[in-house]
Tab-separated table of C-alpha atoms in Angstrom:
chain	number	residue	atom	x	y	z
A	158	UNK	CA	102.791	103.093	69.728
A	159	UNK	CA	100.029	100.557	70.258
A	160	UNK	CA	102.507	97.651	70.029
A	161	UNK	CA	104.837	99.202	72.585
A	162	UNK	CA	101.999	99.834	75.042
A	163	UNK	CA	100.906	96.207	74.692
A	164	UNK	CA	104.480	95.006	75.178
A	165	UNK	CA	104.840	97.049	78.349
A	166	UNK	CA	101.593	95.673	79.748
A	167	UNK	CA	102.672	92.124	78.918
A	168	UNK	CA	106.079	92.515	80.578
A	169	UNK	CA	104.514	94.125	83.631
A	170	UNK	CA	102.004	91.297	84.005
A	171	UNK	CA	104.690	88.626	83.606
A	172	UNK	CA	106.869	90.214	86.276
A	173	UNK	CA	103.866	90.611	88.572
A	174	UNK	CA	102.754	86.979	88.327
A	175	UNK	CA	106.285	85.640	88.697
A	176	UNK	CA	107.087	87.605	91.841
A	177	UNK	CA	103.680	86.952	93.394
A	178	UNK	CA	104.192	83.198	93.422
A	179	UNK	CA	107.786	83.085	94.606
A	180	UNK	CA	106.788	82.950	98.287
A	181	UNK	CA	107.862	79.435	99.445
A	182	UNK	CA	111.195	80.111	101.186
A	183	UNK	CA	111.455	81.206	104.804
A	184	UNK	CA	114.392	82.752	106.636
A	185	UNK	CA	115.419	82.934	110.255
A	186	UNK	CA	114.436	86.382	111.515
A	187	UNK	CA	116.697	88.767	113.336
A	188	UNK	CA	114.797	89.274	116.593
A	189	UNK	CA	117.730	90.447	118.677
A	190	UNK	CA	119.251	87.018	119.316
A	191	UNK	CA	122.209	85.893	117.220
A	192	UNK	CA	120.922	82.367	116.557
A	193	UNK	CA	117.716	80.353	116.546
A	194	UNK	CA	117.313	76.995	118.264
A	195	UNK	CA	115.647	74.188	116.330
A	196	UNK	CA	114.003	72.029	118.968
A	197	UNK	CA	113.123	68.388	119.431
A	198	UNK	CA	109.494	69.200	120.204
A	199	UNK	CA	107.045	71.998	119.357
A	200	UNK	CA	107.382	73.459	122.849
A	201	UNK	CA	109.143	76.502	124.162
A	202	UNK	CA	112.448	75.627	125.841
A	203	UNK	CA	112.299	72.028	124.585
A	204	UNK	CA	115.749	70.567	123.992
A	205	UNK	CA	117.651	72.484	121.347
A	206	UNK	CA	118.938	70.126	118.663
A	207	UNK	CA	120.843	72.664	116.629
A	208	UNK	CA	121.294	76.444	116.492
A	209	UNK	CA	121.048	78.202	113.144
A	210	UNK	CA	122.198	81.708	112.282
A	211	UNK	CA	119.954	84.643	111.511
A	212	UNK	CA	119.194	84.778	107.806
A	213	UNK	CA	119.470	81.016	107.281
A	214	UNK	CA	117.093	79.734	104.656
A	215	UNK	CA	114.782	76.944	105.810
A	216	UNK	CA	112.066	74.772	104.254
A	217	UNK	CA	108.892	74.103	106.218
A	218	UNK	CA	108.150	70.369	106.397
A	219	UNK	CA	105.288	70.318	108.879
A	220	UNK	CA	103.028	72.688	110.832
A	221	UNK	CA	101.603	72.036	114.315
A	222	UNK	CA	97.863	71.766	114.840
A	223	UNK	CA	97.602	75.240	116.371
A	224	UNK	CA	99.656	76.697	113.525
A	225	UNK	CA	102.187	78.304	115.872
A	226	UNK	CA	105.041	75.826	115.423
A	227	UNK	CA	106.723	74.521	112.289
A	228	UNK	CA	109.126	71.655	111.667
A	229	UNK	CA	111.847	72.904	109.349
A	230	UNK	CA	115.019	71.751	107.646
A	231	UNK	CA	117.965	73.978	106.797
A	232	UNK	CA	117.917	74.369	103.010
A	233	UNK	CA	121.644	73.819	102.456
A	234	UNK	CA	122.120	71.269	105.228
A	235	UNK	CA	119.059	69.054	105.277
A	236	UNK	CA	120.218	66.943	108.214
A	237	UNK	CA	119.709	70.027	110.415
A	238	UNK	CA	116.056	69.824	111.365
A	239	UNK	CA	113.840	70.803	114.247
A	240	UNK	CA	110.807	72.677	115.558
A	241	UNK	CA	110.608	76.427	115.842
A	242	UNK	CA	107.897	79.040	116.347
A	243	UNK	CA	106.467	80.237	113.055
A	244	UNK	CA	106.738	83.875	114.043
A	245	UNK	CA	110.515	83.533	114.302
A	246	UNK	CA	110.670	83.010	110.544
A	247	UNK	CA	110.242	85.602	107.846
A	248	UNK	CA	109.540	85.493	104.137
A	249	UNK	CA	112.103	88.262	103.722
A	250	UNK	CA	115.810	87.603	104.116
A	251	UNK	CA	116.741	89.758	107.114
A	252	UNK	CA	119.924	91.595	107.910
A	253	UNK	CA	122.574	89.265	109.285
A	254	UNK	CA	124.601	92.043	110.875
A	255	UNK	CA	124.909	92.366	114.626
A	256	UNK	CA	122.326	94.381	116.503
A	257	UNK	CA	124.710	97.318	116.746
A	258	UNK	CA	124.746	97.807	112.993
A	259	UNK	CA	121.200	96.579	112.423
A	260	UNK	CA	120.308	100.211	113.052
A	261	UNK	CA	122.433	101.365	110.102
A	262	UNK	CA	121.004	98.785	107.755
A	263	UNK	CA	117.474	99.454	108.894
A	264	UNK	CA	117.881	103.143	108.401
A	265	UNK	CA	119.267	102.507	104.933
A	266	UNK	CA	115.797	101.210	104.074
A	267	UNK	CA	113.780	103.268	101.651
A	268	UNK	CA	113.506	106.884	102.507
A	269	UNK	CA	115.328	107.123	105.819
A	270	UNK	CA	119.073	106.694	106.003
A	271	UNK	CA	121.630	107.251	108.747
A	272	UNK	CA	122.381	110.663	107.276
A	273	UNK	CA	118.772	111.711	107.814
A	274	UNK	CA	118.816	110.401	111.382
A	275	UNK	CA	122.089	112.247	112.056
A	276	UNK	CA	120.665	115.511	110.712
A	277	UNK	CA	117.580	115.100	112.885
A	278	UNK	CA	119.778	114.454	115.931
A	279	UNK	CA	122.049	117.407	115.117
A	280	UNK	CA	119.195	119.864	115.087
A	281	UNK	CA	118.734	118.953	118.738
A	282	UNK	CA	115.509	117.104	118.128
A	283	UNK	CA	116.272	113.571	119.162
A	284	UNK	CA	118.338	111.734	121.747
A	285	UNK	CA	119.564	108.702	119.853
A	286	UNK	CA	122.295	107.911	122.369
A	287	UNK	CA	119.600	106.961	124.859
A	288	UNK	CA	117.810	104.901	122.237
A	289	UNK	CA	121.038	103.003	121.533
A	290	UNK	CA	121.488	102.489	125.254
A	291	UNK	CA	117.981	101.045	125.593
A	292	UNK	CA	118.555	98.717	122.650
A	293	UNK	CA	121.889	97.513	124.003
A	294	UNK	CA	120.175	96.135	127.111
A	295	UNK	CA	119.183	92.578	126.290
A	296	UNK	CA	118.211	89.528	128.288
A	297	UNK	CA	119.257	86.074	127.108
A	298	UNK	CA	116.911	83.155	126.654
A	299	UNK	CA	118.285	81.218	129.617
A	300	UNK	CA	117.630	84.132	131.984
A	301	UNK	CA	114.061	84.402	130.713
A	302	UNK	CA	113.540	80.667	131.246
A	303	UNK	CA	114.805	80.879	134.817
A	304	UNK	CA	112.649	83.975	135.424
A	305	UNK	CA	109.555	82.161	134.125
A	306	UNK	CA	110.308	79.049	136.187
A	307	UNK	CA	111.049	80.922	139.411
A	308	UNK	CA	107.950	83.054	138.943
A	309	UNK	CA	105.629	80.065	138.303
A	310	UNK	CA	104.806	81.489	134.889
A	311	UNK	CA	103.974	79.733	131.607
A	312	UNK	CA	106.848	78.495	129.499
A	313	UNK	CA	109.063	77.852	132.474
A	314	UNK	CA	109.580	74.508	134.131
B	42	UNK	CA	107.810	107.950	64.358
B	43	UNK	CA	109.970	109.481	67.120
B	44	UNK	CA	107.878	112.674	66.869
B	45	UNK	CA	104.742	110.636	67.440
B	46	UNK	CA	106.294	108.905	70.496
B	47	UNK	CA	107.396	112.207	72.050
B	48	UNK	CA	103.915	113.615	71.458
B	49	UNK	CA	102.391	110.697	73.293
B	50	UNK	CA	104.831	110.980	76.219
B	51	UNK	CA	102.432	112.457	78.831
B	52	UNK	CA	99.701	109.992	77.846
B	53	UNK	CA	102.175	107.123	78.072
B	54	UNK	CA	103.278	108.171	81.526
B	55	UNK	CA	99.693	108.328	82.696
B	56	UNK	CA	98.940	104.909	81.185
B	57	UNK	CA	102.036	103.387	82.815
B	58	UNK	CA	101.021	104.732	86.218
B	59	UNK	CA	97.454	103.503	85.770
B	60	UNK	CA	98.692	100.022	84.809
B	61	UNK	CA	100.971	99.757	87.814
B	62	UNK	CA	98.231	100.885	90.162
B	63	UNK	CA	95.676	98.395	88.859
B	64	UNK	CA	98.135	95.506	88.715
B	65	UNK	CA	99.762	96.015	92.126
B	66	UNK	CA	98.412	93.310	94.355
B	67	UNK	CA	101.559	92.238	96.164
B	68	UNK	CA	103.357	94.379	98.697
B	69	UNK	CA	106.239	95.578	96.569
B	70	UNK	CA	104.674	95.049	93.172
B	71	UNK	CA	103.584	98.598	92.590
B	72	UNK	CA	107.123	99.875	93.013
B	73	UNK	CA	108.682	97.031	90.980
B	74	UNK	CA	106.310	97.475	88.065
B	75	UNK	CA	106.658	101.219	88.095
B	76	UNK	CA	110.447	101.016	88.073
B	77	UNK	CA	110.375	98.485	85.231
B	78	UNK	CA	107.837	100.378	83.185
B	79	UNK	CA	109.466	103.753	83.678
B	80	UNK	CA	112.955	102.390	82.908
B	81	UNK	CA	111.693	100.910	79.634
B	82	UNK	CA	109.990	104.180	78.833
B	83	UNK	CA	113.183	106.151	79.508
B	84	UNK	CA	115.198	103.768	77.285
B	85	UNK	CA	112.669	104.198	74.512
B	86	UNK	CA	112.952	107.948	74.851
B	87	UNK	CA	109.288	108.277	75.813
B	88	UNK	CA	109.864	110.115	79.079
B	89	UNK	CA	112.874	111.921	80.541
B	90	UNK	CA	114.975	110.532	83.413
B	91	UNK	CA	113.683	113.329	85.655
B	92	UNK	CA	110.086	112.441	85.025
B	93	UNK	CA	110.852	108.767	85.595
B	94	UNK	CA	112.369	109.594	88.990
B	95	UNK	CA	109.386	111.690	90.020
B	96	UNK	CA	106.935	108.969	89.000
B	97	UNK	CA	108.934	106.331	90.892
B	98	UNK	CA	109.134	108.489	93.987
B	99	UNK	CA	105.430	109.278	93.858
B	100	UNK	CA	104.443	105.614	93.583
B	101	UNK	CA	106.844	104.752	96.384
B	102	UNK	CA	105.309	107.371	98.672
B	103	UNK	CA	101.771	106.469	97.765
B	104	UNK	CA	102.483	102.772	98.155
B	105	UNK	CA	104.059	103.382	101.512
B	106	UNK	CA	101.095	105.397	102.687
B	107	UNK	CA	98.471	102.958	101.463
B	108	UNK	CA	100.161	99.658	102.280
B	109	UNK	CA	102.020	100.583	105.456
B	110	UNK	CA	105.702	100.807	106.164
B	111	UNK	CA	108.276	98.047	105.842
B	112	UNK	CA	109.588	96.448	109.029
B	113	UNK	CA	112.827	98.400	108.580
B	114	UNK	CA	110.970	101.695	108.240
B	115	UNK	CA	108.833	100.953	111.291
B	116	UNK	CA	111.988	100.292	113.266
B	117	UNK	CA	113.557	103.511	112.008
B	118	UNK	CA	110.446	105.499	112.843
B	119	UNK	CA	110.211	103.828	116.247
B	120	UNK	CA	113.781	104.900	116.991
B	121	UNK	CA	112.972	108.421	115.917
B	122	UNK	CA	109.885	108.618	118.106
B	123	UNK	CA	111.784	107.168	121.071
B	124	UNK	CA	114.601	109.668	120.513
B	125	UNK	CA	112.076	112.489	120.623
B	126	UNK	CA	110.637	111.334	123.943
B	127	UNK	CA	114.112	110.750	125.360
B	128	UNK	CA	115.032	114.314	124.454
B	129	UNK	CA	112.422	115.399	127.027
B	130	UNK	CA	112.730	112.700	129.665
B	131	UNK	CA	116.048	111.264	130.897
B	132	UNK	CA	116.502	107.554	131.437
B	133	UNK	CA	116.344	106.212	134.967
B	134	UNK	CA	119.488	104.163	134.778
B	135	UNK	CA	119.303	101.593	137.546
B	136	UNK	CA	120.596	98.347	136.073
B	137	UNK	CA	118.796	95.928	138.397
B	138	UNK	CA	115.436	97.605	137.852
B	139	UNK	CA	115.926	97.859	134.082
B	140	UNK	CA	116.890	94.185	133.886
B	141	UNK	CA	113.829	93.241	135.928
B	142	UNK	CA	111.391	95.242	133.785
B	143	UNK	CA	112.916	93.680	130.668
B	144	UNK	CA	112.521	90.179	132.111
B	145	UNK	CA	108.815	90.810	132.765
B	146	UNK	CA	108.445	92.138	129.219
B	147	UNK	CA	110.224	89.120	127.728
B	148	UNK	CA	108.007	86.830	129.826
B	149	UNK	CA	105.031	88.317	128.006
B	150	UNK	CA	106.728	88.224	124.589
B	151	UNK	CA	107.803	84.594	125.040
B	152	UNK	CA	104.240	83.467	125.625
B	153	UNK	CA	102.431	85.207	122.793
B	154	UNK	CA	102.755	85.811	119.111
B	155	UNK	CA	104.192	89.277	118.609
B	156	UNK	CA	105.095	91.427	115.614
B	157	UNK	CA	108.498	90.991	114.055
B	158	UNK	CA	110.937	93.544	115.481
B	159	UNK	CA	114.266	94.221	113.741
B	160	UNK	CA	116.080	94.412	117.047
B	161	UNK	CA	113.666	92.792	119.498
B	162	UNK	CA	111.629	94.377	122.308
B	163	UNK	CA	113.276	96.537	124.956
B	164	UNK	CA	111.904	98.255	128.065
B	165	UNK	CA	113.312	101.230	129.932
B	166	UNK	CA	112.299	103.488	132.829
B	167	UNK	CA	112.025	107.260	132.433
B	168	UNK	CA	113.232	109.441	135.290
B	169	UNK	CA	110.093	111.436	136.004
B	170	UNK	CA	107.253	111.204	138.509
B	171	UNK	CA	104.703	111.918	135.792
B	172	UNK	CA	102.433	108.952	135.192
B	173	UNK	CA	102.926	107.869	131.595
B	174	UNK	CA	104.115	105.080	129.320
B	175	UNK	CA	104.870	104.815	125.638
B	176	UNK	CA	105.493	102.104	123.078
B	177	UNK	CA	107.103	102.628	119.684
B	178	UNK	CA	106.869	100.693	116.438
B	179	UNK	CA	110.557	99.882	116.958
B	180	UNK	CA	109.770	97.705	119.982
B	181	UNK	CA	110.739	100.268	122.644
B	182	UNK	CA	108.500	100.388	125.733
B	183	UNK	CA	109.134	103.354	128.001
B	184	UNK	CA	107.496	103.562	131.410
B	185	UNK	CA	107.893	106.424	133.861
B	186	UNK	CA	108.940	106.088	137.502
B	187	UNK	CA	105.593	107.659	138.343
B	188	UNK	CA	103.664	104.867	136.657
B	189	UNK	CA	105.925	102.179	138.064
B	190	UNK	CA	105.128	103.456	141.565
B	191	UNK	CA	101.428	102.814	140.913
B	192	UNK	CA	102.087	99.080	140.609
B	193	UNK	CA	102.170	96.945	143.728
B	194	UNK	CA	103.082	93.577	142.263
B	195	UNK	CA	104.826	92.016	139.296
B	196	UNK	CA	101.415	90.984	137.988
B	197	UNK	CA	100.299	94.613	137.972
B	198	UNK	CA	103.511	95.682	136.233
B	199	UNK	CA	102.969	92.884	133.707
B	200	UNK	CA	99.506	94.244	132.952
B	201	UNK	CA	100.940	97.719	132.365
B	202	UNK	CA	103.633	96.363	130.043
B	203	UNK	CA	101.076	94.128	128.323
B	204	UNK	CA	98.964	97.194	127.589
B	205	UNK	CA	101.938	98.895	125.923
B	206	UNK	CA	102.830	95.724	124.033
B	207	UNK	CA	99.242	95.653	122.782
B	208	UNK	CA	99.589	99.179	121.356
B	209	UNK	CA	102.560	97.912	119.317
B	210	UNK	CA	100.737	94.792	118.090
B	211	UNK	CA	97.672	96.812	117.158
B	212	UNK	CA	100.040	99.259	115.412
B	213	UNK	CA	98.345	102.314	116.877
B	214	UNK	CA	101.385	104.544	116.618
B	215	UNK	CA	102.322	103.558	113.079
B	216	UNK	CA	98.703	103.839	111.864
B	217	UNK	CA	98.509	107.414	113.084
B	218	UNK	CA	101.699	108.154	111.188
B	219	UNK	CA	100.419	106.405	108.035
B	220	UNK	CA	97.266	108.526	108.116
B	221	UNK	CA	99.421	111.637	108.316
B	222	UNK	CA	101.606	110.437	105.443
B	223	UNK	CA	98.616	109.847	103.160
B	224	UNK	CA	98.075	113.599	103.032
B	225	UNK	CA	101.670	113.962	101.828
B	226	UNK	CA	101.340	111.281	99.105
B	227	UNK	CA	98.526	113.144	97.343
B	228	UNK	CA	100.781	116.150	96.923
B	229	UNK	CA	103.621	114.009	95.461
B	230	UNK	CA	101.298	112.487	92.851
B	231	UNK	CA	100.206	115.867	91.574
B	232	UNK	CA	103.780	117.035	91.155
B	233	UNK	CA	104.848	113.944	89.197
B	234	UNK	CA	101.911	113.872	86.798
B	235	UNK	CA	101.893	117.529	85.958
B	236	UNK	CA	105.563	118.350	85.867
B	237	UNK	CA	107.992	117.431	83.127
B	238	UNK	CA	110.182	120.382	83.886
B	239	UNK	CA	113.677	120.035	85.333
B	240	UNK	CA	113.662	118.429	88.758
B	241	UNK	CA	115.080	120.975	91.177
B	242	UNK	CA	113.792	119.517	94.461
B	243	UNK	CA	116.479	118.983	97.089
B	244	UNK	CA	116.038	115.270	97.756
B	245	UNK	CA	117.800	115.296	101.070
B	246	UNK	CA	115.758	118.187	102.399
B	247	UNK	CA	112.594	116.375	101.369
B	248	UNK	CA	113.686	113.210	103.172
B	249	UNK	CA	114.569	115.185	106.253
B	250	UNK	CA	111.196	116.927	106.351
B	251	UNK	CA	109.463	113.608	105.842
B	252	UNK	CA	111.369	112.031	108.736
B	253	UNK	CA	110.603	114.951	111.043
B	254	UNK	CA	106.898	114.983	110.203
B	255	UNK	CA	106.677	111.288	110.839
B	256	UNK	CA	108.532	111.536	114.167
B	257	UNK	CA	106.484	114.484	115.374
B	258	UNK	CA	103.222	112.715	114.613
B	259	UNK	CA	104.346	109.729	116.626
B	260	UNK	CA	105.729	111.756	119.507
B	261	UNK	CA	102.691	114.005	119.828
B	262	UNK	CA	100.667	110.949	120.780
B	263	UNK	CA	102.777	110.706	123.907
B	264	UNK	CA	101.278	114.009	125.018
B	265	UNK	CA	97.716	113.654	123.788
B	266	UNK	CA	97.239	109.916	123.926
B	267	UNK	CA	95.476	107.600	121.518
B	268	UNK	CA	91.749	107.700	120.753
B	269	UNK	CA	89.763	106.166	123.590
B	270	UNK	CA	88.615	103.218	121.480
B	271	UNK	CA	92.269	102.288	120.910
B	272	UNK	CA	93.011	102.502	124.635
B	273	UNK	CA	90.109	100.158	125.412
B	274	UNK	CA	91.306	97.781	122.667
B	275	UNK	CA	94.819	97.783	124.141
B	276	UNK	CA	93.384	97.037	127.610
B	277	UNK	CA	91.505	94.001	126.291
B	278	UNK	CA	94.511	92.672	124.397
B	279	UNK	CA	96.663	93.219	127.483
B	280	UNK	CA	94.544	90.743	129.435
B	281	UNK	CA	95.209	88.208	126.682
B	282	UNK	CA	98.979	88.685	126.992
B	283	UNK	CA	98.963	88.614	130.776
B	284	UNK	CA	96.910	85.422	130.952
B	285	UNK	CA	99.033	83.677	128.297
B	286	UNK	CA	102.090	84.213	130.494
B	287	UNK	CA	100.301	83.023	133.629
B	288	UNK	CA	99.806	86.413	135.271
B	289	UNK	CA	96.672	87.285	137.239
B	290	UNK	CA	94.428	89.296	134.874
B	291	UNK	CA	92.664	90.815	137.863
B	292	UNK	CA	95.892	92.685	138.517
B	293	UNK	CA	94.790	95.011	135.705
B	294	UNK	CA	91.772	95.931	137.792
B	295	UNK	CA	93.800	96.678	140.907
B	296	UNK	CA	96.367	98.779	139.058
B	297	UNK	CA	93.607	100.802	137.375
B	298	UNK	CA	92.073	101.386	140.799
B	299	UNK	CA	95.422	102.679	142.027
B	300	UNK	CA	95.687	104.935	138.962
B	301	UNK	CA	92.247	106.241	139.779
B	302	UNK	CA	93.398	107.116	143.302
B	303	UNK	CA	96.590	108.788	142.105
B	304	UNK	CA	95.076	111.015	139.468
B	305	UNK	CA	93.313	114.266	140.274
B	306	UNK	CA	89.621	114.685	139.352
B	307	UNK	CA	89.290	115.685	135.709
B	308	UNK	CA	92.737	114.380	134.878
B	309	UNK	CA	93.568	110.979	133.454
B	310	UNK	CA	97.167	110.927	134.536
B	311	UNK	CA	98.100	110.277	130.915
B	312	UNK	CA	97.573	112.335	127.761
B	313	UNK	CA	94.584	114.625	127.698
B	314	UNK	CA	92.561	112.362	125.380
B	315	UNK	CA	93.212	109.316	127.503
B	316	UNK	CA	90.139	107.604	129.011
B	317	UNK	CA	89.821	107.838	132.803
B	318	UNK	CA	90.720	104.812	134.933
B	319	UNK	CA	87.035	104.621	135.843
B	320	UNK	CA	85.953	104.275	132.233
B	321	UNK	CA	88.684	101.714	131.615
B	322	UNK	CA	87.561	99.689	134.636
B	323	UNK	CA	84.017	99.790	133.304
B	324	UNK	CA	85.104	98.658	129.835
B	325	UNK	CA	86.984	95.682	131.296
B	326	UNK	CA	84.349	94.613	133.815
B	327	UNK	CA	83.121	91.543	131.900
B	328	UNK	CA	86.432	90.681	130.258
B	329	UNK	CA	88.305	89.061	133.144
B	330	UNK	CA	86.321	85.834	133.220
B	331	UNK	CA	87.144	85.235	129.540
B	332	UNK	CA	90.621	84.223	130.665
B	333	UNK	CA	92.006	81.507	132.915
B	334	UNK	CA	92.500	82.790	136.429
B	335	UNK	CA	95.858	82.666	138.131
B	336	UNK	CA	96.863	83.832	141.579
B	337	UNK	CA	99.283	86.622	142.160
B	338	UNK	CA	102.136	84.435	143.405
B	339	UNK	CA	104.076	85.664	146.436
B	340	UNK	CA	107.401	84.770	144.827
B	341	UNK	CA	106.654	87.259	142.049
B	342	UNK	CA	105.548	90.032	144.396
B	343	UNK	CA	108.699	89.496	146.482
B	344	UNK	CA	111.027	89.891	143.539
B	345	UNK	CA	109.008	92.902	142.368
B	346	UNK	CA	109.472	94.608	145.736
B	347	UNK	CA	113.174	93.810	145.604
B	348	UNK	CA	113.523	95.319	142.126
B	349	UNK	CA	111.693	98.579	142.866
B	350	UNK	CA	113.506	99.219	146.145
B	351	UNK	CA	115.470	102.064	144.567
B	352	UNK	CA	112.390	104.039	143.505
């Protein structure tokens, strides 16, 4: 009995320490856009050198002085390098599905699944059609850039 | 030997749980350790499969309540809360206006660090003359026609949207839900530790109730509003967002003055706990000069007037 308890504690501690330190990879987040631009400079709307897909694994090579930008290389294609905003990367590999089915995957997360959402909707409680409609309305990066420039706002020309 | 192990089963379960609680320092560690420990225990015949499931579910719930939700769960909850609001208020579906409001929102998002959203940030207008706005943990920002009419420039609209964005960043909605969930977690623990009887709980029903409770907590805030301290905090953070994008922070002052004019004495125009525009103006008085000052550019006001023509 004593030996088994000790074995369990040992295994638990080993697993804990192993998982705690495996934090070095980063992945391109799914923030509603299908791809992320790696740029020539640590500036918004700087020239895009290459676009990488959501979920792509990257290694951080350098961080800007203010900590907001990182220079990364694509893990499996190291010649693809560039600057991106740190908050567009995640330590967790995100869903690579399109935004339409991101909902399904997200709901499949612990506890709440699409069945639960459907039941909630069926009982007349929630209007998910409108939510889907809201989420389907997106503005592309180029339009935002033009909007910023025309409006004499930061991040535009 | 086996008799001795079975006799020690409840003690073992308690020890396993205690170990996982004390060793969980990383976000998902508690759950991982519990699953590992309970699986080993089941294989050794120390505890039954049913008990293992209840322990795992209890740790999961408790972990969720104490360490916050995952990004996926926050998105799911945000959708649920939005769906609840949208069951009461229809969408004002004017494409040009919706596009415009989303462009202003994205102008703010592009210029500041914001929380990861599974599906990005989206704005929409609600078809009601009530003055109200709401932001969900799923990145949805809903603003009524009534509130939109209180703005007289893009800069003022930006300040309104920035305030809602701030509520999301400061996780006011999700924190209220987490607090509610903590009460639930205590109950789950008790059940797992005491019971080794056959598990006859309907898992789906439990999930459904959980989802509903969570949604209702979030949606009720739309009616009552957040605590005043959280509203003041969102106002301050809004100035930060507005200034970062190059908007005139003083536009917050002018829109609050308009809100003051449009709300009856004793009412806030928002939920009943909401601070009055007067108190918000007072709280912000010395904050404006902390930020760079920009003019309200005519080009922005012109396109704002164009966009809201339909209202």
